[in-house]
Short mmCIF file of C-alpha atoms and ligand atoms in Angstrom, two decimals:
data_model
loop_
_atom_site.label_atom_id
_atom_site.label_comp_id
_atom_site.label_asym_id
_atom_site.label_seq_id
_atom_site.Cartn_x
_atom_site.Cartn_y
_atom_site.Cartn_z
CA MET A 28 12.78 -6.11 -25.77
CA SER A 29 13.06 -2.21 -25.67
CA LYS A 30 16.16 -0.35 -26.61
CA LYS A 31 16.73 0.83 -22.95
CA GLU A 32 16.43 -3.00 -21.96
CA SER A 33 18.88 -3.98 -24.68
CA MET A 34 21.58 -1.72 -22.95
CA LEU A 35 21.31 -3.61 -19.75
CA PRO A 36 23.70 -6.27 -18.66
CA PRO A 37 22.65 -9.79 -18.80
CA ALA A 38 22.24 -10.20 -15.06
CA ALA A 39 19.97 -7.14 -14.86
CA LEU A 40 17.83 -8.49 -17.65
CA LYS A 41 17.57 -12.03 -15.92
CA LEU A 42 16.55 -10.31 -12.59
CA ILE A 43 14.04 -8.14 -14.11
CA GLU A 44 12.59 -11.14 -15.76
CA ARG A 45 12.45 -13.05 -12.33
CA PHE A 46 10.58 -9.99 -10.75
CA LYS A 47 8.18 -9.62 -13.64
CA GLN A 48 7.46 -13.26 -13.66
CA GLY A 49 6.82 -13.25 -10.14
CA GLU A 50 9.42 -15.96 -9.45
CA ALA A 51 11.63 -13.80 -7.07
CA THR A 52 12.13 -14.07 -3.40
CA ILE A 53 12.58 -10.80 -1.47
CA GLY A 54 14.34 -10.27 1.82
CA ILE A 55 13.43 -7.28 4.07
CA VAL A 56 15.90 -6.33 6.74
CA GLY A 57 14.28 -4.35 9.64
CA LEU A 58 10.68 -4.98 10.47
CA GLY A 59 9.44 -1.82 11.90
CA TYR A 60 6.91 0.68 10.74
CA VAL A 61 8.41 0.74 7.23
CA GLY A 62 9.73 -2.92 6.88
CA LEU A 63 6.77 -4.96 7.95
CA PRO A 64 4.29 -3.04 5.68
CA LEU A 65 6.60 -3.37 2.88
CA ALA A 66 7.09 -7.14 3.36
CA VAL A 67 3.28 -7.47 3.55
CA VAL A 68 2.76 -5.37 0.27
CA LEU A 69 5.53 -7.39 -1.52
CA GLY A 70 3.93 -10.69 -0.24
CA GLU A 71 0.40 -9.48 -1.51
CA ALA A 72 2.14 -8.73 -4.92
CA GLY A 73 3.03 -12.44 -5.27
CA TYR A 74 6.52 -12.49 -4.33
CA GLN A 75 8.06 -14.89 -1.72
CA VAL A 76 9.21 -12.68 1.19
CA ILE A 77 11.60 -13.40 4.19
CA GLY A 78 11.49 -10.73 6.67
CA LEU A 79 14.54 -10.47 9.07
CA ASP A 80 14.80 -8.65 12.26
CA VAL A 81 17.53 -9.03 15.04
CA ASP A 82 14.67 -9.13 17.62
CA PRO A 83 13.63 -12.83 18.25
CA ALA A 84 10.47 -11.59 20.13
CA LYS A 85 9.34 -9.88 17.03
CA ILE A 86 10.11 -12.76 14.68
CA GLU A 87 8.02 -15.08 17.17
CA LEU A 88 4.94 -12.82 17.06
CA LEU A 89 5.11 -12.44 13.35
CA ARG A 90 5.41 -16.18 12.84
CA ASP A 91 2.46 -16.55 14.81
CA GLY A 92 0.71 -14.05 12.54
CA LYS A 93 0.52 -11.23 15.37
CA SER A 94 1.28 -7.86 14.18
CA TYR A 95 2.84 -5.06 16.49
CA ILE A 96 2.57 -2.38 13.79
CA GLU A 97 -0.73 -0.48 14.00
CA ASP A 98 -1.14 -0.16 10.04
CA ILE A 99 -0.77 -3.97 9.81
CA GLY A 100 -3.66 -6.22 10.93
CA ASP A 101 -3.23 -9.87 12.19
CA GLU A 102 -5.65 -11.10 9.58
CA ILE A 103 -3.52 -10.06 6.56
CA LEU A 104 -0.37 -11.11 8.22
CA SER A 105 -1.57 -14.54 9.19
CA ARG A 106 -3.01 -15.07 5.76
CA LEU A 107 0.45 -14.40 4.11
CA VAL A 108 2.11 -16.51 6.78
CA ASP A 109 -0.36 -19.52 6.33
CA ASP A 110 0.13 -19.20 2.56
CA GLY A 111 3.78 -19.50 3.00
CA ARG A 112 4.45 -16.04 1.30
CA LEU A 113 5.82 -14.53 4.31
CA LYS A 114 8.45 -16.19 6.43
CA PHE A 115 10.63 -14.49 9.22
CA THR A 116 14.03 -15.17 10.49
CA THR A 117 16.76 -13.79 12.69
CA GLU A 118 19.39 -15.34 10.48
CA TYR A 119 21.16 -13.61 7.57
CA ALA A 120 21.95 -17.19 6.10
CA ASP A 121 18.29 -17.46 5.17
CA LEU A 122 18.75 -14.69 2.75
CA ALA A 123 21.37 -16.48 0.72
CA GLU A 124 19.13 -17.22 -2.15
CA VAL A 125 16.97 -14.14 -2.28
CA ASP A 126 16.91 -11.98 -5.48
CA GLY A 127 16.33 -8.54 -3.90
CA VAL A 128 16.74 -7.19 -0.40
CA SER A 129 15.26 -3.86 1.03
CA ILE A 130 17.15 -2.36 4.08
CA CYS A 131 14.70 -0.68 6.48
CA VAL A 132 16.70 -0.06 9.72
CA PRO A 133 16.62 3.07 11.82
CA THR A 134 18.99 6.15 11.17
CA PRO A 135 18.83 7.95 14.51
CA LEU A 136 21.08 10.56 15.92
CA ARG A 137 23.90 10.09 18.33
CA LYS A 138 23.95 11.97 21.65
CA THR A 139 26.36 14.30 20.04
CA GLY A 140 23.74 15.23 17.30
CA ASP A 141 25.75 13.43 14.57
CA PRO A 142 24.11 10.78 12.25
CA ASP A 143 24.17 7.09 13.78
CA LEU A 144 24.82 4.87 10.57
CA SER A 145 25.73 1.92 12.81
CA TYR A 146 22.57 0.01 11.74
CA ILE A 147 23.33 0.51 8.09
CA VAL A 148 26.94 -0.46 8.46
CA SER A 149 26.16 -3.62 10.46
CA VAL A 150 23.45 -4.73 7.95
CA SER A 151 25.67 -4.14 4.94
CA LYS A 152 28.57 -6.17 6.65
CA ALA A 153 26.01 -9.00 7.41
CA LEU A 154 24.64 -8.92 4.05
CA ARG A 155 28.02 -9.06 2.48
CA GLU A 156 28.24 -12.71 3.52
CA VAL A 157 25.33 -13.74 1.62
CA LEU A 158 25.71 -11.69 -1.47
CA HIS A 159 25.48 -13.30 -4.74
CA ALA A 160 25.67 -12.32 -8.39
CA GLY A 161 22.26 -11.30 -9.74
CA MET A 162 21.21 -9.79 -6.49
CA LEU A 163 19.63 -6.44 -5.83
CA ILE A 164 19.92 -4.34 -2.73
CA ILE A 165 17.76 -1.26 -1.89
CA LEU A 166 18.46 1.02 1.04
CA GLU A 167 15.27 2.62 2.44
CA SER A 168 16.49 4.34 5.59
CA THR A 169 16.60 8.05 5.45
CA THR A 170 20.18 9.33 5.37
CA TYR A 171 22.38 12.02 3.95
CA PRO A 172 23.32 12.15 0.25
CA GLY A 173 26.11 9.93 -0.51
CA THR A 174 25.45 7.09 2.18
CA THR A 175 24.58 4.38 -0.44
CA ARG A 176 27.53 5.06 -2.75
CA GLU A 177 30.03 5.77 0.18
CA LEU A 178 29.13 3.17 2.71
CA VAL A 179 27.02 0.39 1.17
CA GLN A 180 28.67 0.13 -2.19
CA PRO A 181 32.31 -0.66 -1.12
CA GLU A 182 30.97 -3.30 1.29
CA MET A 183 29.13 -4.99 -1.58
CA GLU A 184 32.04 -4.76 -3.88
CA SER A 185 34.57 -6.18 -1.27
CA THR A 186 33.19 -9.32 -2.40
CA GLY A 187 34.68 -8.89 -6.03
CA LEU A 188 31.17 -8.48 -7.45
CA LYS A 189 30.85 -5.25 -9.53
CA VAL A 190 27.65 -2.95 -8.76
CA GLY A 191 25.88 -2.28 -12.01
CA ASP A 192 27.01 -5.58 -13.66
CA ASP A 193 26.90 -8.59 -11.33
CA LEU A 194 24.75 -6.88 -8.57
CA PHE A 195 22.53 -3.90 -8.26
CA LEU A 196 22.17 -1.25 -5.58
CA ALA A 197 19.72 1.73 -5.22
CA PHE A 198 18.20 4.02 -2.76
CA SER A 199 14.58 4.31 -2.29
CA PRO A 200 13.14 6.57 0.48
CA GLU A 201 10.42 5.30 2.70
CA ARG A 202 7.25 7.55 2.77
CA VAL A 203 5.34 5.84 5.42
CA ASP A 204 3.05 7.99 7.54
CA PRO A 205 2.01 5.88 10.37
CA GLY A 206 -1.60 5.94 10.94
CA ARG A 207 -2.47 7.16 7.50
CA SER A 208 -4.90 4.96 5.40
CA ASP A 209 -5.48 7.28 2.36
CA TRP A 210 -1.68 7.16 1.32
CA THR A 211 -0.24 3.78 1.73
CA THR A 212 3.02 1.77 0.63
CA VAL A 213 1.13 0.77 -2.47
CA ASN A 214 -0.39 4.08 -3.79
CA THR A 215 2.36 6.48 -2.57
CA PRO A 216 4.54 7.27 -5.48
CA LYS A 217 8.03 5.37 -4.84
CA VAL A 218 11.17 7.39 -5.73
CA ILE A 219 14.18 5.19 -6.83
CA GLY A 220 17.69 6.19 -7.58
CA GLY A 221 20.33 3.66 -8.65
CA ILE A 222 24.24 3.66 -8.45
CA THR A 223 23.81 3.05 -12.24
CA PRO A 224 21.00 3.20 -14.62
CA ALA A 225 20.85 -0.65 -14.84
CA CYS A 226 20.51 -0.40 -10.98
CA THR A 227 17.65 1.88 -11.21
CA GLU A 228 15.94 -0.25 -14.00
CA VAL A 229 16.36 -3.41 -11.71
CA ALA A 230 15.02 -1.75 -8.51
CA ALA A 231 12.01 -0.14 -10.51
CA ALA A 232 11.25 -3.59 -11.93
CA MET A 233 11.12 -5.05 -8.18
CA TYR A 234 8.79 -2.29 -6.73
CA GLY A 235 6.97 -1.92 -9.79
CA GLN A 236 5.09 -5.26 -9.43
CA ALA A 237 3.80 -3.98 -6.00
CA MET A 238 3.51 -0.27 -6.06
CA LYS A 239 1.28 1.97 -8.40
CA THR A 240 3.78 4.70 -9.14
CA ILE A 241 7.48 4.45 -9.62
CA VAL A 242 9.52 7.70 -9.93
CA PRO A 243 13.01 6.80 -11.31
CA VAL A 244 15.86 9.48 -10.57
CA ALA A 245 19.38 10.02 -11.73
CA SER A 246 21.24 8.73 -8.74
CA THR A 247 21.20 7.40 -5.16
CA GLU A 248 22.08 10.87 -4.03
CA THR A 249 19.14 12.35 -5.90
CA ALA A 250 16.75 9.82 -4.03
CA GLU A 251 18.40 10.42 -0.69
CA MET A 252 18.25 14.27 -1.04
CA THR A 253 14.57 14.03 -2.20
CA LYS A 254 13.54 12.40 1.15
CA LEU A 255 15.59 14.96 3.11
CA LEU A 256 13.95 17.98 1.10
CA GLU A 257 10.44 16.41 1.91
CA ASN A 258 11.06 16.42 5.66
CA THR A 259 13.22 19.53 5.82
CA PHE A 260 10.24 21.27 4.12
CA ARG A 261 8.12 20.23 6.94
CA ALA A 262 10.61 21.07 9.74
CA VAL A 263 11.41 24.51 8.30
CA ASN A 264 7.62 25.40 7.88
CA ILE A 265 6.75 24.15 11.24
CA GLY A 266 9.57 26.41 12.46
CA LEU A 267 8.20 29.28 10.76
CA VAL A 268 4.69 29.02 11.92
CA ASN A 269 6.06 28.52 15.43
CA GLU A 270 7.95 31.70 15.11
CA MET A 271 4.80 33.29 13.92
CA ALA A 272 3.22 32.31 17.20
CA LEU A 273 6.01 33.91 18.98
CA MET A 274 5.66 37.12 16.91
CA CYS A 275 1.85 37.21 17.44
CA ASP A 276 2.22 36.92 20.98
CA ARG A 277 4.63 39.61 21.02
CA LEU A 278 2.12 41.71 19.17
CA GLY A 279 -0.72 40.75 21.13
CA MET A 280 -2.44 39.00 18.18
CA ASP A 281 -4.19 35.69 17.60
CA VAL A 282 -1.86 33.49 15.62
CA TRP A 283 -4.54 30.91 15.07
CA GLU A 284 -6.92 33.31 13.53
CA VAL A 285 -4.02 34.60 11.18
CA ILE A 286 -3.20 31.12 10.18
CA GLU A 287 -6.88 30.25 9.62
CA ALA A 288 -7.30 33.32 7.44
CA ALA A 289 -4.12 32.64 5.45
CA GLY A 290 -5.35 29.03 4.96
CA THR A 291 -8.30 30.29 2.96
CA LYS A 292 -5.65 31.10 -0.10
CA PRO A 293 -6.41 28.42 -2.45
CA PHE A 294 -2.99 28.45 -4.02
CA GLY A 295 0.59 29.47 -3.03
CA PHE A 296 0.16 28.61 0.62
CA MET A 297 0.28 25.57 2.68
CA LYS A 298 -1.17 25.44 6.25
CA PHE A 299 0.97 24.39 9.10
CA THR A 300 0.09 25.01 12.76
CA PRO A 301 2.15 25.91 15.70
CA GLY A 302 2.53 23.75 18.60
CA PRO A 303 4.53 22.54 21.68
CA GLY A 304 7.60 21.47 19.69
CA LEU A 305 8.54 18.92 17.05
CA GLY A 306 8.14 15.27 17.79
CA GLY A 307 8.53 11.95 16.02
CA HIS A 308 11.50 10.17 14.82
CA CYS A 309 11.48 11.62 11.32
CA ILE A 310 11.04 15.33 11.08
CA PRO A 311 13.21 16.49 14.06
CA ILE A 312 16.08 14.24 13.02
CA ASP A 313 16.29 13.88 9.20
CA PRO A 314 17.15 17.47 8.49
CA LEU A 315 20.04 17.36 10.81
CA TYR A 316 21.44 14.60 8.65
CA LEU A 317 21.52 16.95 5.97
CA SER A 318 23.00 19.94 7.92
CA TRP A 319 25.73 17.57 9.20
CA LYS A 320 26.53 16.50 5.70
CA LEU A 321 26.77 20.22 4.41
CA LYS A 322 29.28 20.90 7.34
CA SER A 323 31.49 18.46 5.77
CA VAL A 324 31.71 20.70 2.68
CA LYS A 325 31.98 23.88 4.77
CA TYR A 326 28.42 24.93 4.25
CA ASN A 327 26.10 26.16 7.10
CA ALA A 328 22.42 25.11 6.46
CA ARG A 329 21.04 28.11 8.26
CA PHE A 330 17.39 27.25 7.60
CA ILE A 331 17.66 23.85 9.19
CA GLU A 332 19.56 25.20 12.14
CA LEU A 333 17.17 27.91 12.78
CA ALA A 334 14.23 25.76 12.36
CA SER A 335 15.80 23.33 14.85
CA GLU A 336 16.47 26.17 17.43
CA ILE A 337 12.94 27.42 17.20
CA ASN A 338 11.22 24.04 17.27
CA THR A 339 13.47 22.84 20.08
CA ASN A 340 12.65 25.84 22.18
CA MET A 341 9.04 25.58 21.87
CA PRO A 342 8.42 23.39 25.01
CA ARG A 343 10.30 26.10 27.10
CA TYR A 344 8.12 28.77 25.54
CA VAL A 345 5.06 26.80 26.36
CA VAL A 346 6.02 26.49 30.07
CA GLN A 347 6.86 30.18 30.30
CA ARG A 348 3.45 30.88 28.79
CA VAL A 349 1.73 28.68 31.32
CA GLN A 350 3.91 30.40 34.12
CA ASP A 351 2.56 33.88 32.94
CA ALA A 352 -0.96 32.73 32.53
CA MET A 353 -0.99 31.24 36.09
CA ASN A 354 0.37 34.39 37.41
CA LEU A 355 -2.50 36.25 36.04
CA ILE A 356 -4.88 34.03 38.23
CA GLY A 357 -2.47 34.70 41.24
CA LYS A 358 -0.90 31.22 41.30
CA SER A 359 2.61 30.16 40.80
CA ILE A 360 3.77 26.85 38.97
CA HIS A 361 5.69 25.96 42.07
CA GLY A 362 3.40 23.64 44.30
CA SER A 363 0.53 23.74 41.72
CA LYS A 364 -1.12 20.77 40.33
CA ILE A 365 -0.70 20.63 36.55
CA LEU A 366 -2.29 17.96 34.31
CA VAL A 367 -0.68 17.53 30.92
CA LEU A 368 -3.23 16.07 28.43
CA GLY A 369 -1.62 13.96 25.75
CA VAL A 370 1.93 13.12 25.54
CA ALA A 371 2.33 11.16 22.18
CA TYR A 372 4.38 13.19 19.47
CA LYS A 373 1.19 13.83 17.57
CA LYS A 374 -2.48 13.12 17.77
CA ASP A 375 -4.01 9.61 17.74
CA VAL A 376 -0.63 7.65 17.84
CA SER A 377 0.98 6.06 20.76
CA ASP A 378 4.74 7.05 19.80
CA VAL A 379 6.54 9.25 22.11
CA ARG A 380 9.86 9.51 20.51
CA GLU A 381 11.22 13.02 20.66
CA SER A 382 7.72 14.08 21.90
CA PRO A 383 7.69 17.77 23.18
CA ALA A 384 5.50 16.57 26.05
CA LEU A 385 8.58 14.92 27.75
CA ASP A 386 10.31 18.36 27.81
CA VAL A 387 7.32 20.21 28.96
CA ILE A 388 6.87 17.96 31.89
CA GLY A 389 10.64 17.90 32.79
CA LEU A 390 10.41 21.76 32.91
CA LEU A 391 7.22 21.89 34.88
CA LEU A 392 8.78 19.55 37.35
CA ASP A 393 11.94 21.57 37.44
CA LYS A 394 9.85 24.62 38.38
CA GLY A 395 8.33 22.66 41.32
CA ALA A 396 5.05 21.82 39.91
CA GLN A 397 3.08 18.49 40.82
CA VAL A 398 2.59 17.02 37.38
CA GLU A 399 0.20 14.29 36.38
CA TYR A 400 -0.56 13.35 32.67
CA HIS A 401 -3.36 11.63 31.02
CA ASP A 402 -2.94 9.87 27.51
CA PRO A 403 -5.10 7.01 26.46
CA TYR A 404 -2.32 5.70 24.03
CA VAL A 405 0.57 6.01 26.45
CA PRO A 406 0.39 4.23 29.87
CA LEU A 407 3.87 5.27 31.08
CA ILE A 408 6.53 7.73 30.31
CA GLU A 409 9.99 8.44 31.57
CA GLY A 410 12.15 11.48 31.62
CA GLU A 411 15.57 12.59 32.96
CA GLY A 412 15.22 11.57 36.43
CA TRP A 413 11.45 11.00 36.55
CA SER A 414 8.70 8.51 35.36
CA LEU A 415 4.93 8.83 35.32
CA LYS A 416 2.06 6.76 34.85
CA SER A 417 -1.03 7.90 32.87
CA SER A 418 -3.70 9.01 35.26
CA SER A 419 -6.63 6.60 34.91
CA ASP A 420 -9.23 9.18 36.37
CA VAL A 421 -9.02 11.92 33.94
CA SER A 422 -12.03 13.68 35.09
CA GLY A 423 -10.88 13.76 38.77
CA ALA A 424 -7.54 14.69 37.64
CA VAL A 425 -8.87 17.52 35.53
CA LYS A 426 -11.18 18.75 38.53
CA GLN A 427 -8.11 18.82 40.90
CA ALA A 428 -5.61 20.54 38.47
CA ASP A 429 -4.76 24.22 38.98
CA CYS A 430 -4.05 24.16 35.23
CA VAL A 431 -4.62 21.70 32.31
CA VAL A 432 -2.08 21.95 29.57
CA LEU A 433 -3.29 20.27 26.39
CA VAL A 434 -0.05 19.20 24.64
CA THR A 435 -1.36 16.47 22.24
CA ASP A 436 -4.83 16.86 20.70
CA HIS A 437 -6.05 13.24 20.50
CA SER A 438 -9.40 12.93 18.75
CA ASP A 439 -11.10 10.96 21.51
CA PHE A 440 -10.72 13.44 24.34
CA ASP A 441 -14.04 14.78 25.97
CA TYR A 442 -13.20 18.38 25.07
CA GLN A 443 -16.53 19.73 26.31
CA GLY A 444 -16.29 17.80 29.48
CA ILE A 445 -12.67 18.91 30.26
CA ALA A 446 -13.62 22.57 29.43
CA ASN A 447 -16.66 22.30 31.91
CA ALA A 448 -14.66 20.63 34.82
CA ALA A 449 -11.31 22.56 34.48
CA LYS A 450 -10.25 25.54 36.44
CA PHE A 451 -7.91 26.78 33.85
CA ILE A 452 -6.58 25.41 30.60
CA PHE A 453 -3.60 26.11 28.49
CA ASP A 454 -4.18 24.86 24.98
CA THR A 455 -1.11 24.33 22.70
CA ARG A 456 -2.97 23.12 19.74
CA ASN A 457 -5.97 25.44 19.46
CA ALA A 458 -7.98 22.01 19.88
CA PHE A 459 -10.90 23.41 21.96
CA ARG A 460 -11.68 26.38 19.64
CA TYR A 461 -11.41 24.11 16.63
CA ARG A 462 -14.28 22.35 18.39
CA GLY A 463 -16.20 25.52 18.93
CA ILE A 464 -15.36 25.62 22.56
CA GLU A 465 -14.32 29.13 24.03
CA SER A 466 -14.06 30.30 27.55
CA ALA A 467 -12.29 32.92 29.41
CA LYS A 468 -10.41 30.02 31.42
CA ILE A 469 -9.09 28.58 28.08
CA MET A 470 -5.76 30.32 26.98
CA ARG A 471 -3.97 29.47 23.65
CA LEU A 472 -0.41 29.32 22.40
N1 SAJ B 182 3.61 19.39 13.77
C1 SAJ B 182 3.38 20.68 14.10
N2 SAJ B 182 2.62 21.57 13.27
C2 SAJ B 182 2.41 21.22 11.91
C3 SAJ B 182 2.68 19.71 11.62
C4 SAJ B 182 3.24 18.95 12.55
O1 SAJ B 182 3.68 21.23 15.32
O2 SAJ B 182 1.74 21.83 11.30
C5 SAJ B 182 4.34 18.67 14.66
C6 SAJ B 182 3.61 17.34 15.15
O3 SAJ B 182 2.74 17.56 16.25
C7 SAJ B 182 4.85 16.32 15.50
C8 SAJ B 182 5.86 16.67 14.45
O4 SAJ B 182 5.61 18.09 14.18
O5 SAJ B 182 5.24 16.62 16.79
C9 SAJ B 182 5.94 15.93 13.17
O6 SAJ B 182 4.73 15.92 12.68
P1 SAJ B 182 4.34 15.34 11.24
O7 SAJ B 182 2.97 15.59 10.87
O8 SAJ B 182 5.39 15.60 10.18
O9 SAJ B 182 4.30 13.71 11.55
P2 SAJ B 182 5.38 12.70 11.33
O10 SAJ B 182 6.65 12.70 12.03
O11 SAJ B 182 4.72 11.37 11.66
O12 SAJ B 182 5.71 12.76 9.82
C10 SAJ B 182 5.42 11.90 9.02
C11 SAJ B 182 6.25 12.05 7.86
N3 SAJ B 182 6.51 10.70 7.16
C12 SAJ B 182 7.83 10.39 7.03
O13 SAJ B 182 8.70 11.03 7.22
C13 SAJ B 182 7.98 9.10 6.32
C14 SAJ B 182 5.94 13.08 6.95
O14 SAJ B 182 6.81 12.91 5.82
C15 SAJ B 182 4.58 12.98 6.56
O15 SAJ B 182 4.23 14.24 5.72
C16 SAJ B 182 3.89 13.31 7.77
O16 SAJ B 182 4.07 12.01 8.48
C17 SAJ B 182 2.29 13.56 7.68
O17 SAJ B 182 1.99 14.16 6.56
O18 SAJ B 182 1.51 13.30 8.57
#
């Protein structure tokens, strides 16, 4: 036994042994794009896994070995289900005997823009009823520094059990990038911060059997803040490059050429590209958890606020640029046929959460345009007071449109065919020129 292990409480040592011997059972609460891949990875590592979700339809599909997450195939899922390694339930009572639980529930924003921790709170209260000595809880949901200690720990300790002695509590940020196959749950380094050092050790032992690289940090707050830095870094840099687009427009310069040239610097620079706005359920939202927390200590997180302001304004800027471009060809947006190509929040995914395309379409409709869209991944979309179906006849829609606005640069669009057939194109992603397609009828952000 190492010196470090000899400092651990007996319950920690026992739990670490159970993880290392592969005798442990793990519960996963929340079976979305984080929880389901995590359940599969832990099952593959040899654990017995019980996946819990409040949606009975999801549980029914999973019990039948049917995956609803693009990164998880039916084959691997059904193999683990058939082997009895993966079980699924809607009942917290089924977690009463597990050794560890990972909480992978959403942390959205309320309409007011404040963090919505209701899912974490409800799960903590439900888990309280099945908590037992010698159990580990890991929170994975992205949240502001302090959440694990201020919200989850009191709930756990209201049972009379003491975190760090009888049971263990840690935070470990999810780093899942949906659709990515090079960096996965297994090979992406896993940051883990415990309420106490023993909590960190126990959590590292659980994940260490399944993941290649464990990165222990000093506390749950450090782990929570690490994730927020990662995604704030992206939001701020995307905001910067979007403002570069506005500045280059003002100066009559080509921002895409500037970025390509800057991107040739082999060190000290990381390329981001401008676009129609900031979509997805991570990057637009996570930084606002941080700025909200800082307000509680009377600090104004200016970079985050400014980036959010710039990124949020990009759909309006795109529509203004389309309006100006159409004026050049003697047309107004009002009454014109406009085809929006691609509405998912980023290329080659079907997710439309926070997608800027919804704002672009809403603004075009407000200006009186006749709007159609085509997105092979998204059959139907709804905005405030409108809903549209994806046009099935994309070549006909391209031909009939007065202007085609490329919002999401899906890889499988026929860019050359679109360029040949369209009257006029506004490209918010530089997608045509990236493919060597240039024409006087193609304007860029
Ligand atoms: N975007 C730009 N310009 C860029 C990069 C992105 O406008 O240079 C836009 C995208 O179109 C999208 C939004 O920003 O609308 C977010 O894009 P993203 O590439 O950050 O994609 P996400 O939201 O899927 O981010 C995920 C993140 N994963 C998690 O939060 C767990 C992020 O940490 C990953 O780095 C990112 O995937 C990735 O690398 O693809």
